XYZ file of C-alpha atoms in Angstrom:
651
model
C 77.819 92.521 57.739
C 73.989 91.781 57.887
C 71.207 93.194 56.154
C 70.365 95.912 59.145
C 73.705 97.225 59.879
C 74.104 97.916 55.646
C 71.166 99.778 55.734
C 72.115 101.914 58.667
C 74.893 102.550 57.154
C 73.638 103.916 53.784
C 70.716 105.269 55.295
C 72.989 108.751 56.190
C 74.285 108.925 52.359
C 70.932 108.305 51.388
C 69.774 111.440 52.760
C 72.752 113.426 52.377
C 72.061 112.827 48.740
C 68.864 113.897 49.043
C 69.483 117.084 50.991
C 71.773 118.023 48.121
C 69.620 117.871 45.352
C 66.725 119.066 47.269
C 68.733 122.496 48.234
C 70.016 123.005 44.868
C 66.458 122.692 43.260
C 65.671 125.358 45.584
C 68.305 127.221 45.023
C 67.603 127.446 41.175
C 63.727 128.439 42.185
C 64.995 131.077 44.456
C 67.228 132.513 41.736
C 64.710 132.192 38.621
C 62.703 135.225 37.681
C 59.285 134.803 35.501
C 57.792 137.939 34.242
C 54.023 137.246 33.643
C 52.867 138.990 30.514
C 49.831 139.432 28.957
C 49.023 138.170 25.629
C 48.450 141.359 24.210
C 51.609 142.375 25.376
C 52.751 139.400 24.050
C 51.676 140.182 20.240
C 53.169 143.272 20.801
C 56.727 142.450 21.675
C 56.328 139.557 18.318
C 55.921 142.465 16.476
C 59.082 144.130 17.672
C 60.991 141.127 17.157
C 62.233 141.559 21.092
C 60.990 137.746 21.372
C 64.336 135.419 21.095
C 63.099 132.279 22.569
C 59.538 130.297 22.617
C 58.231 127.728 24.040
C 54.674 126.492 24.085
C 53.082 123.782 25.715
C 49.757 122.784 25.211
C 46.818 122.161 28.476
C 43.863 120.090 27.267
C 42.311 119.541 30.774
C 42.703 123.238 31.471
C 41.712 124.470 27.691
C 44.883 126.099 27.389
C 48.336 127.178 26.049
C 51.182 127.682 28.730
C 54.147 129.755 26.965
C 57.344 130.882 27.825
C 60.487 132.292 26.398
C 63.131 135.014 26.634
C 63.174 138.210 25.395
C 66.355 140.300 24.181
C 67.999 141.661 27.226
C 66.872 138.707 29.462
C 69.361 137.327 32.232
C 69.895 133.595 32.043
C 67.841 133.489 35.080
C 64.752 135.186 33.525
C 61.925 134.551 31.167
C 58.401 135.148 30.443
C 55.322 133.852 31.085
C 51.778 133.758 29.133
C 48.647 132.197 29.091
C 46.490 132.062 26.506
C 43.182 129.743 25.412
C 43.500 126.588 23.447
C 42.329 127.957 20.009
C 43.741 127.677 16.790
C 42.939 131.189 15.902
C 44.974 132.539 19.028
C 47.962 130.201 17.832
C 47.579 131.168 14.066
C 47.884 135.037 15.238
C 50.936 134.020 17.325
C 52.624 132.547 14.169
C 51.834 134.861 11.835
C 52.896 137.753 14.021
C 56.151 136.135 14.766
C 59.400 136.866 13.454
C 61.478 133.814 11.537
C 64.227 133.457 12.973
C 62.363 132.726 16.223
C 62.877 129.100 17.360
C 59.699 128.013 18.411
C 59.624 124.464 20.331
C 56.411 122.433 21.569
C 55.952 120.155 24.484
C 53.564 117.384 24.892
C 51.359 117.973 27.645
C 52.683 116.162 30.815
C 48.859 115.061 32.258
C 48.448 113.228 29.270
C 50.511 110.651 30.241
C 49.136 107.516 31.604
C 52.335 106.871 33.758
C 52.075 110.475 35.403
C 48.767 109.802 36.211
C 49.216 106.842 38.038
C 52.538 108.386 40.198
C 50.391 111.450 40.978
C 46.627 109.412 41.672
C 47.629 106.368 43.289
C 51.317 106.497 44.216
C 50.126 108.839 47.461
C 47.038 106.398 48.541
C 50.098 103.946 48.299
C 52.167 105.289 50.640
C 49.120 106.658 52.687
C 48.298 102.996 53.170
C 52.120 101.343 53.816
C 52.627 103.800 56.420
C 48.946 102.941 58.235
C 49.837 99.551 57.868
C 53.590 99.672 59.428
C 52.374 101.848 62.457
C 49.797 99.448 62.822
C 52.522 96.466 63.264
C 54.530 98.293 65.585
C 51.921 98.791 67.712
C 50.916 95.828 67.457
C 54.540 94.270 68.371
C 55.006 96.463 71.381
C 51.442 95.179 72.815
C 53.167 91.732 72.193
C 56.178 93.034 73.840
C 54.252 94.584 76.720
C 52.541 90.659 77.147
C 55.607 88.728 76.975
C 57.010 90.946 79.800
C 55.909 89.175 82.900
C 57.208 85.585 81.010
C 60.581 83.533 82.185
C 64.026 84.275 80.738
C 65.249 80.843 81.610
C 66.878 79.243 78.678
C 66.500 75.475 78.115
C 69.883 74.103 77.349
C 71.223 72.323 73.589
C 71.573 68.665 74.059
C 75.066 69.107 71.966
C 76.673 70.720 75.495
C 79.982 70.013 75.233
C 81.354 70.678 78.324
C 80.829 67.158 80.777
C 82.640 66.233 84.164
C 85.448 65.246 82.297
C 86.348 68.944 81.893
C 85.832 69.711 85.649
C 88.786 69.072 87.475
C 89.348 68.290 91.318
C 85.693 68.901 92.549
C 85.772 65.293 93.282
C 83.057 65.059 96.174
C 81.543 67.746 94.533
C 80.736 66.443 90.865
C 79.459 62.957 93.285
C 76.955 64.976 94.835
C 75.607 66.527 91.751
C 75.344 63.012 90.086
C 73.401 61.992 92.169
C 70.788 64.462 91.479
C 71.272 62.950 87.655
C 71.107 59.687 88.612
C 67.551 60.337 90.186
C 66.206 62.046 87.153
C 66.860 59.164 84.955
C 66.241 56.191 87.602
C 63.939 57.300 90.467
C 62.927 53.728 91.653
C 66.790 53.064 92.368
C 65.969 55.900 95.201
C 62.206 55.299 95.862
C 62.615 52.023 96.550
C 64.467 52.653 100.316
C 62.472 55.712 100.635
C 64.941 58.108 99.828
C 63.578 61.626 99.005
C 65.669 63.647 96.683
C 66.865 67.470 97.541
C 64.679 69.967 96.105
C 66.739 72.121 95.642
C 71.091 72.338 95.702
C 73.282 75.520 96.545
C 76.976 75.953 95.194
C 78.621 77.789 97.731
C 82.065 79.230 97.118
C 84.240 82.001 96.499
C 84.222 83.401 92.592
C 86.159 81.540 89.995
C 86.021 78.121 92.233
C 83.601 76.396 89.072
C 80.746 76.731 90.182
C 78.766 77.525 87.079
C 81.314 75.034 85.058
C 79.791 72.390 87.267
C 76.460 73.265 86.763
C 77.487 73.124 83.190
C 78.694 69.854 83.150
C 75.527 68.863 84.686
C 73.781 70.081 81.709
C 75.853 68.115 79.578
C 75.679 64.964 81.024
C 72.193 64.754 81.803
C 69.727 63.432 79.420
C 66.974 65.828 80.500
C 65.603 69.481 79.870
C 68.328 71.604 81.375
C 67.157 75.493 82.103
C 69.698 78.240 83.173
C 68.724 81.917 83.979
C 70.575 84.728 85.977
C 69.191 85.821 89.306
C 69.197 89.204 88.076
C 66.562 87.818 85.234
C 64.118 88.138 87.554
C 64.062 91.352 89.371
C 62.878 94.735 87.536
C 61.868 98.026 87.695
C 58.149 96.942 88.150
C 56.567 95.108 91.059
C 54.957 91.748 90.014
C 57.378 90.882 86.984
C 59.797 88.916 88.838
C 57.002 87.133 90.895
C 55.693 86.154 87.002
C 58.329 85.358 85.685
C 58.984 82.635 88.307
C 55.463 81.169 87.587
C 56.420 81.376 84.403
C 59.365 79.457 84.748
C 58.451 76.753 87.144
C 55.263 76.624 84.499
C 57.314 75.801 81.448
C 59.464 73.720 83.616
C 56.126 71.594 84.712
C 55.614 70.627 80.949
C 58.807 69.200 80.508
C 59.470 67.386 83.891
C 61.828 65.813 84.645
C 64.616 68.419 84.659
C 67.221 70.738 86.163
C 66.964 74.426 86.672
C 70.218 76.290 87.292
C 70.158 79.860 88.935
C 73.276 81.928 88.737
C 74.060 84.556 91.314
C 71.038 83.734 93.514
C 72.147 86.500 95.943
C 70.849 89.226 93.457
C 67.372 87.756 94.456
C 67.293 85.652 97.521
C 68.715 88.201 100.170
C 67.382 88.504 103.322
C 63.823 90.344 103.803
C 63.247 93.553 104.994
C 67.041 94.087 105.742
C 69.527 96.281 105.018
C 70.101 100.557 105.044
C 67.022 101.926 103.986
C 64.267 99.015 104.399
C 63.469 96.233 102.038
C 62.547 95.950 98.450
C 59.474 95.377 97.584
C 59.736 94.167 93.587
C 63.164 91.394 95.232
C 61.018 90.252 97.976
C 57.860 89.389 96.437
C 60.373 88.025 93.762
C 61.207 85.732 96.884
C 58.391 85.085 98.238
C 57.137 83.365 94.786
C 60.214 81.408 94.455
C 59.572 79.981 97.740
C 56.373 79.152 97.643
C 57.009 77.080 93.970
C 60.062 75.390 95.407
C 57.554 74.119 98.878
C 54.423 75.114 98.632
C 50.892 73.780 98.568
C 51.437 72.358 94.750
C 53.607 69.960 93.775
C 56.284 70.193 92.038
C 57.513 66.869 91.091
C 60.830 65.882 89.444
C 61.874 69.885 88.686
C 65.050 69.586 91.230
C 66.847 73.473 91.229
C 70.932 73.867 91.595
C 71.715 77.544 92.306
C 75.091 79.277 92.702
C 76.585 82.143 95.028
C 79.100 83.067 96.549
C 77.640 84.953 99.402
C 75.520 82.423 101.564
C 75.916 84.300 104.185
C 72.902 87.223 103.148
C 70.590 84.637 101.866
C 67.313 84.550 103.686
C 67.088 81.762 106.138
C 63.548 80.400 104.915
C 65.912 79.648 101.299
C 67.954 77.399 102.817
C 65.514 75.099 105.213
C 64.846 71.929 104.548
C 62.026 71.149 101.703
C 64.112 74.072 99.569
C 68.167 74.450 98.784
C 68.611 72.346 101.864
C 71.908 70.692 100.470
C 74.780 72.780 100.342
C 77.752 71.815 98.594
C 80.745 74.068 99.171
C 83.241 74.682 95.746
C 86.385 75.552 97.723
C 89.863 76.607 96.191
C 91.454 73.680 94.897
C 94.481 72.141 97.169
C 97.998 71.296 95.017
C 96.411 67.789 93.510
C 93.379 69.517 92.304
C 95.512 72.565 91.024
C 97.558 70.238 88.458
C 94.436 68.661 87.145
C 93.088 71.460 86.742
C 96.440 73.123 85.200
C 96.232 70.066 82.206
C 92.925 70.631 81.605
C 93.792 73.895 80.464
C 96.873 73.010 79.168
C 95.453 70.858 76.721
C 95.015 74.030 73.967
C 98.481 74.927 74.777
C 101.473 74.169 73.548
C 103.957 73.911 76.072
C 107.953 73.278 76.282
C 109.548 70.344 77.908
C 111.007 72.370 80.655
C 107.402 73.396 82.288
C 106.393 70.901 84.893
C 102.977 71.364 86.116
C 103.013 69.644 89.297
C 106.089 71.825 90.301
C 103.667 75.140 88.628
C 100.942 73.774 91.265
C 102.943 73.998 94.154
C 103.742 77.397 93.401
C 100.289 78.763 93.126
C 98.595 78.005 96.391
C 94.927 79.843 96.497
C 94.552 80.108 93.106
C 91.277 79.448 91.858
C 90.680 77.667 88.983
C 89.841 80.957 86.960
C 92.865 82.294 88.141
C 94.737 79.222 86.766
C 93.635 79.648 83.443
C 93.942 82.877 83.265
C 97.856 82.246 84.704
C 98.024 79.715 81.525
C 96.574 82.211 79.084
C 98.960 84.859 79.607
C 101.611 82.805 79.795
C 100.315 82.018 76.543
C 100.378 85.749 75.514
C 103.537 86.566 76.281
C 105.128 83.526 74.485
C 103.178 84.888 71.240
C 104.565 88.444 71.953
C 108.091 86.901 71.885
C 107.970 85.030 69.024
C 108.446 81.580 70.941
C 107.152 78.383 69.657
C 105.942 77.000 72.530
C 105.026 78.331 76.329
C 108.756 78.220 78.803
C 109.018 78.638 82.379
C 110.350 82.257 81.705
C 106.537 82.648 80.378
C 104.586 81.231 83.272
C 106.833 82.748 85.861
C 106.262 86.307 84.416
C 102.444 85.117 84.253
C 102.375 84.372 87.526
C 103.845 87.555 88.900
C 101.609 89.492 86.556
C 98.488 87.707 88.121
C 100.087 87.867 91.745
C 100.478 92.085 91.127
C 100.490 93.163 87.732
C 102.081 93.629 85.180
C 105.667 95.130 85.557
C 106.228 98.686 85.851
C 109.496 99.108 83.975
C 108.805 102.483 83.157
C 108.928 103.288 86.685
C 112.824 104.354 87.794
C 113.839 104.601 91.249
C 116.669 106.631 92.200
C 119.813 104.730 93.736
C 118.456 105.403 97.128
C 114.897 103.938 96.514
C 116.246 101.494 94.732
C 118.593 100.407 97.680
C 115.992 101.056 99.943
C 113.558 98.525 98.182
C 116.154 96.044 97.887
C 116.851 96.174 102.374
C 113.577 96.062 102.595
C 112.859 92.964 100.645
C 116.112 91.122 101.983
C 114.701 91.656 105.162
C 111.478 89.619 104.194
C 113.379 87.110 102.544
C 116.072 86.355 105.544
C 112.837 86.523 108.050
C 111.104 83.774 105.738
C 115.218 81.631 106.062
C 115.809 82.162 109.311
C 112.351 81.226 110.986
C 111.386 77.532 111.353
C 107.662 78.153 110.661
C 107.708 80.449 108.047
C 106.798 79.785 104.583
C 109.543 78.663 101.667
C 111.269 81.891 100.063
C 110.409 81.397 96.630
C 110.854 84.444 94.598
C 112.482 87.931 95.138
C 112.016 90.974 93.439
C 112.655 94.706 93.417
C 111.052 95.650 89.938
C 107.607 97.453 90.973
C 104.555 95.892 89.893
C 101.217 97.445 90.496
C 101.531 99.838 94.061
C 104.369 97.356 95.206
C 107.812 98.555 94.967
C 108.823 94.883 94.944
C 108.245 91.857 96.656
C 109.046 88.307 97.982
C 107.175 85.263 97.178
C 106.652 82.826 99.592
C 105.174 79.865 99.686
C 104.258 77.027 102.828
C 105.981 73.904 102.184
C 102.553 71.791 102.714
C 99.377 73.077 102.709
C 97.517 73.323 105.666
C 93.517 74.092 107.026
C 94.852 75.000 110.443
C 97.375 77.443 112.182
C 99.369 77.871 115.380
C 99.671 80.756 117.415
C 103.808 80.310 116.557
C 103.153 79.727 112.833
C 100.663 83.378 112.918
C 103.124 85.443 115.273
C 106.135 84.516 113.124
C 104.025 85.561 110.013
C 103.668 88.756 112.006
C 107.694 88.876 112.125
C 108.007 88.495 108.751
C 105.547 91.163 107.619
C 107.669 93.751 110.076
C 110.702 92.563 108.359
C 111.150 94.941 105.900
C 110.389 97.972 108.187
C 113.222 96.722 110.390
C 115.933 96.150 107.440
C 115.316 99.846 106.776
C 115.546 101.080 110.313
C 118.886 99.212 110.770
C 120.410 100.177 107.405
C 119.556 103.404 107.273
C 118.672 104.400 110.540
C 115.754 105.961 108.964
C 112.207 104.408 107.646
C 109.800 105.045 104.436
C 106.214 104.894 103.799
C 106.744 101.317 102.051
C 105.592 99.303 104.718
C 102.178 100.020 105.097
C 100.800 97.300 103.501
C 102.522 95.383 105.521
C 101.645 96.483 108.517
C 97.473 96.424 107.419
C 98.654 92.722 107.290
C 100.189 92.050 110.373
C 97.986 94.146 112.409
C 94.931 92.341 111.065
C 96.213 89.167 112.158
C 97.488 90.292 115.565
C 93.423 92.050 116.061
C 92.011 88.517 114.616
C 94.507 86.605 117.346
C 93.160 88.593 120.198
C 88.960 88.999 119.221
C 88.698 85.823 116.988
C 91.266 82.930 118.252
C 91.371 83.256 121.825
C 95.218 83.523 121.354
C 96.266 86.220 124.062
C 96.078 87.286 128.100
C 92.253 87.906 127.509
C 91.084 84.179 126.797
C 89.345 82.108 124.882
C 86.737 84.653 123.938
C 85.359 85.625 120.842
C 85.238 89.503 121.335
C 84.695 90.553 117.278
C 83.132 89.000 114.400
C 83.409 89.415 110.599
C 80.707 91.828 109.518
C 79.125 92.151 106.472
C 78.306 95.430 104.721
C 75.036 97.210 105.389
C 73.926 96.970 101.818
C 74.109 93.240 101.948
C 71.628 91.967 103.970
C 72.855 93.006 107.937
C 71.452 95.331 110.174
C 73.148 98.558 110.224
C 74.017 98.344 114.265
C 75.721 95.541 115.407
C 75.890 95.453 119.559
C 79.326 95.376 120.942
C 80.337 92.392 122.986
C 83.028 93.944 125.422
C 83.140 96.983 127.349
C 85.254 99.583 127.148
C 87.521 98.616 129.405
C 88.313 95.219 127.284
C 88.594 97.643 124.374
C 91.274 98.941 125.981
C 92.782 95.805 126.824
C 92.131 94.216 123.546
C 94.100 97.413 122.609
C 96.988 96.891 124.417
C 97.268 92.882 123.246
C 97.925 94.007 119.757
C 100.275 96.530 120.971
C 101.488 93.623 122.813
C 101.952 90.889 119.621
C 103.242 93.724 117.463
C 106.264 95.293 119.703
C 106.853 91.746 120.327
C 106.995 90.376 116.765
C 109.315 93.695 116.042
C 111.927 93.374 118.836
C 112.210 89.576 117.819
C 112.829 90.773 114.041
C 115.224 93.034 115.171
C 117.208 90.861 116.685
C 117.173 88.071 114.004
C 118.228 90.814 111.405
C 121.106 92.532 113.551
C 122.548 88.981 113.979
C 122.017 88.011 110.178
C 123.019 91.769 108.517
C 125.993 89.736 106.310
C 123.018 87.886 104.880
C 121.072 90.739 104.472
C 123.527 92.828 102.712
C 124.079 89.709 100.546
C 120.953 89.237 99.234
C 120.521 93.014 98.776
C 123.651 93.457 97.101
C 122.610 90.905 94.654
C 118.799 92.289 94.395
C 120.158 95.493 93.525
C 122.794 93.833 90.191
C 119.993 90.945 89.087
C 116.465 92.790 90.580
C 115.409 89.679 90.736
C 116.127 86.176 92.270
C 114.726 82.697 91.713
C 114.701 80.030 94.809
C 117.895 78.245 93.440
C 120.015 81.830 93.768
C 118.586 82.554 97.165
C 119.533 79.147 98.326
C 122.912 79.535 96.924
C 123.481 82.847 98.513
C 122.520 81.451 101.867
C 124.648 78.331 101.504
C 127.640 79.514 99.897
C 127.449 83.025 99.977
C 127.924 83.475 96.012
C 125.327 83.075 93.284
C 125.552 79.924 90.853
C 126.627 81.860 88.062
C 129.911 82.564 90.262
C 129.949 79.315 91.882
C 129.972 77.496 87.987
C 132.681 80.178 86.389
C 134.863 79.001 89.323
C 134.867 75.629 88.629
C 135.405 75.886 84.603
C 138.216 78.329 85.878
C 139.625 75.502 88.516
C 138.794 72.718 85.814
C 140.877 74.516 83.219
C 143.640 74.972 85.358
C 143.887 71.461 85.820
C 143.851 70.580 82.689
C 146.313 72.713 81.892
C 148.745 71.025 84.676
C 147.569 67.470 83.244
C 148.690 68.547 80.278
C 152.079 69.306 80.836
C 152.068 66.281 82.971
C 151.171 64.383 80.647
C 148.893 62.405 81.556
C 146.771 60.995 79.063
C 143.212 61.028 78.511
C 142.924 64.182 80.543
C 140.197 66.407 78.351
C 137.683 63.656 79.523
C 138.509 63.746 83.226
C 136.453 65.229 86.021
C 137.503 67.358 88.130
C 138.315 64.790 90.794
C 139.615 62.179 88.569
C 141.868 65.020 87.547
C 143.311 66.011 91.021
C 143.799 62.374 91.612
C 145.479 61.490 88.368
C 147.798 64.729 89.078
C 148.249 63.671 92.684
C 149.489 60.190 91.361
C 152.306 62.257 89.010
């Protein structure tokens, strides 16, 4: 705990304490009673002996005597009070007049002492003059503040940064374009030399969790100059002007210490288009912009400051960011393929203990567009679950649950179906799965399950056998059939269909709309009728102009309607011929909820799991033992099965 947060945390005792003793003070003033007397009246009660208590206390600076006592019939709360010159005749009279038995006690006068005197004089001026002083300083700090407003957030880089290309994985073109940036910092001649002129200026484009700003950190620690980093969103702010200073600022400091790298995070949040978007531009973003682009090309030089910015939104930057003479080398951080995946999977993997029986290479196959954030993360929870089962070291049972939970969540075993949503869940999956068998270009069947995760009731992993940049018009229309799969197990089985299929369709009719206005793959041509659009907040105009009448609406209409009905009747029929299959695999979703590759394969192929299949053979083996036995045959416990049926054969 540091030396602020203790004192904000006695700070509330400290007053409490405070308030206490300050309300009972005045709560004992409140309740006193004084009775000033005179000190005739005074004499006059000594002489009545009604005077039980005295008290007299002597005030040279005033010249006189301050007395008090009780009288007889005084409360506790109630006394008397007198005052009288300071003369020795007035204090003889008072003790002559006064009865013996009278306790009279005497006080020093309290302004008589020095101490007193100084608390009282100088102890105020004191205070008077620490408080000036403090409001003073915290002025003067905020008009510090208030200056240091307009200057750079960037934040140059410790030359211990231990992360270095070593710990980015895949990214192999990548990290060899970056290099090269390093290799010109250190050795410009090399470059010079041919007449080379380096990029000014290098954009990471990519979609989130790709590495991006790990590569940009391993660029910090391998090169052996100044290394700045700042946010986009450092720069923009409530005020106009203070992002426009701050980059002067920054390309300022930057100018002092050349050569070196500047890194900017999440460009987007200040490079967007100009004057776009609902509602107009902005002024504070755009003059932001407009200073950023003039330091990065403009009349003054800027020599050996080379910037590498990251986004993952190209797409609304303005277009006078990414011409030549600015970022005008874009290197795309893609998701990584299989062989990038298992680097990257022992990279992390390194931290982690893991058992014999995980194979990464066979985990990398499995998890195809999984960025490398989403691979770590995968490893990390496998991680936590192996720690919340007391295991010493990560299993497959771990990183297949991880994966699942990454894929849709964690498991909802709280959630109960009913037997008839249960059954239902398990049709509808089987008829997925035997889609995904049956098809020749549909992806591997990997993984089936009917416990809910997330809003799925269940689901069925699959996964291509290769991965691939392109697809056929088969290999998208079969995809088609196996998203209407499940709809179509339920409407055979039960001759009635449920809301759990409208994911599904979302899916399919996305691809069939993409197939028709995007690929050219129907009746209507090669034609690009529609085009991704990006939100209205991002950059694009709010009206986009339509490229097809109404009429080819209609038409483009009636090609989906065309794909779909004919993805669904061939479903159908693929299903109605395989329903043994189907009522196989649902039998068994329905006793195990869930079923690994090597089950469905063994369903398919023999028609009984491999639990079944193995308690067959002991069950065969030990009956031939048994008749080896009484044979007599020797040697027989050590037989296989076949060596067995041919040794019994020979008998």
């Amino acid at each position: 705990m540091n030396k602020n947060s203790l004192k904000r945390g006695l700070l509330p005792y400290l007053f409490l304490i405070l308030f206490v003793f300050g309300a009972y003070y005045a709560f004992n003033i409140m309740n006193r009673k004084v009775n000033v007397l005179s000190y005739d009246k005074l004499i006059t009660l000594l002489d009545e002996e009604q005077v039980t208590e005295l008290t007299i206390t002597p005030k040279e600076r005033a010249v006189t005597y301050e007395i008090t006592g009780k009288l007889d019939g005084y409360k506790d709360n109630e006394t008397f009070f007198v005052r009288v010159p300071l003369s020795e005749a007035v204090m003889r009279e008072i003790l002559d007049t006064q009865n013996g038995e009278i306790a009279i006690n005497t006080k020093a006068d309290p302004e008589s002492s020095s101490l007193l005197l100084i608390v009282v004089n100088v102890l105020p001026i004191v205070i008077l003059v620490g408080a000036v002083f403090y409001f003073l300083t915290k002025q003067v700090g905020g008009a510090n503040k208030s200056m240091d407003f307009g200057k750079s957030r960037a934040r140059l880089s410790n030359d211990n940064n231990s992360v270095t290309f070593k710990d980015v994985a895949g990214l192999k073109e990548e990290k060899e374009e970056v290099s090269e940036l390093i290799d010109f910092l250190k050795s410009p001649k090399k470059f010079t030399k041919l007449g080379a002129r380096i990029p000014k200026g290098v954009l990471l484009v990519g979609p989130p969790g790709t590495g991006k700003t790990l590569l940009a950190k391993a660029v910090a620690g391998e090169a052996n100059v100044p290394f700045y980093y700042i946010s986009g969103s450092d720069f923009v702010e409530l005020f106009v002007g203070v992002g426009a200073s701050r980059v002067r600022d920054m390309f300022k400091q930057a100018k002092h210490t050349a050569p070196c790298l500047i890194f900017i995070d999440e460009i987007d949040a200040v490079g967007r288009q100009r004057g776009t978007g609902l509602g107009g531009g902005h002024d504070e973003r755009e003059q932001t912009l407009n200073q950023l682009l003039t330091e990065m090309d403009g009349f003054g030089a800027n020599e050996g400051i080379i910037i590498i910015a990251a986004t993952n939104r190209a797409d609304v930057l303005d277009p006078a960011l990414l011409r030549p003479g600015r970022f005008d080398r874009q290197v795309t951080v893609d998701l990584p393929d299989v062989r990038e995946r298992e680097e990257i999977l022992k990279v992390h993997a390194k931290d982690k203990i893991l058992d014999k029986s995980v194979e990464l290479s066979f985990l990398a196959k499995r998890t195809p567009g999984f960025s490398g954030a989403a691979l770590e993360n995968l490893l990390n929870e496998a991680a936590l679950l192996a720690v919340r089962r007391n295991k010493n070291a990560i299993t497959m049972s771990e990183i297949d649950e991880a994966t699942d939970r990454v894929i849709g969540g964690p498991a909802k075993v709280s959630r109960k179906y009913n037997d008839h949503e249960k059954e239902v869940v398990a049709y509808h999956e089987a008829g997925h799965a035997v889609l995904g068998i049956k098809l020749p270009n549909a992806d591997d069947v990997q993984k089936i399950t009917i416990i809910p995760r997330g809003q799925a009731g269940g689901y069925t992993l699959m996964m291509p056998s290769e991965e691939t940049y392109l697809s056929t018009k088969t290999e998208l229309l079969q995809r088609i059939t196996g998203l209407l799969g499940g709809r179509v197990s339920e409407e055979i089985k039960f001759k009635e269909v449920t809301t759990g299929a409208h994911n599904d369709f979302e899916k399919a009719t996305k691809i069939a709309r993409a197939m028709v206005t995007e690929y050219g793959m129907s009746d209507l041509g090669p034609v690009q009728l529609e085009q991704q659009e990006g939100g209205v907040f991002l950059g694009r105009d709010y009206n986009k102009s339509r490229n097809f009448s109404n009429e080819i609406a209609h038409e483009i209409d009636k090609e989906v309607r065309k794909i779909i009905d004919s993805c669904y009747q061939d479903a159908k029929k693929i299903l109605t011929d395989n329903k043994d299959l189907v009522k196989r695999i649902a039998d068994a979703l329905l006793e195990y909820e869930t079923l690994t590759k090597e089950q469905i394969d063994s369903l398919v192929e023999t028609g009984k799991m491999p639990e079944e299949i193995s308690k067959e053979e002991d069950q065969d083996l030990a009956h031939l033992k048994a008749l080896a036995k009484e044979k007599g045959i020797k040697g027989y416990t050590k037989m296989t099965k076949e060596e067995l049926e041919e040794a019994i054969d020979k008998e």
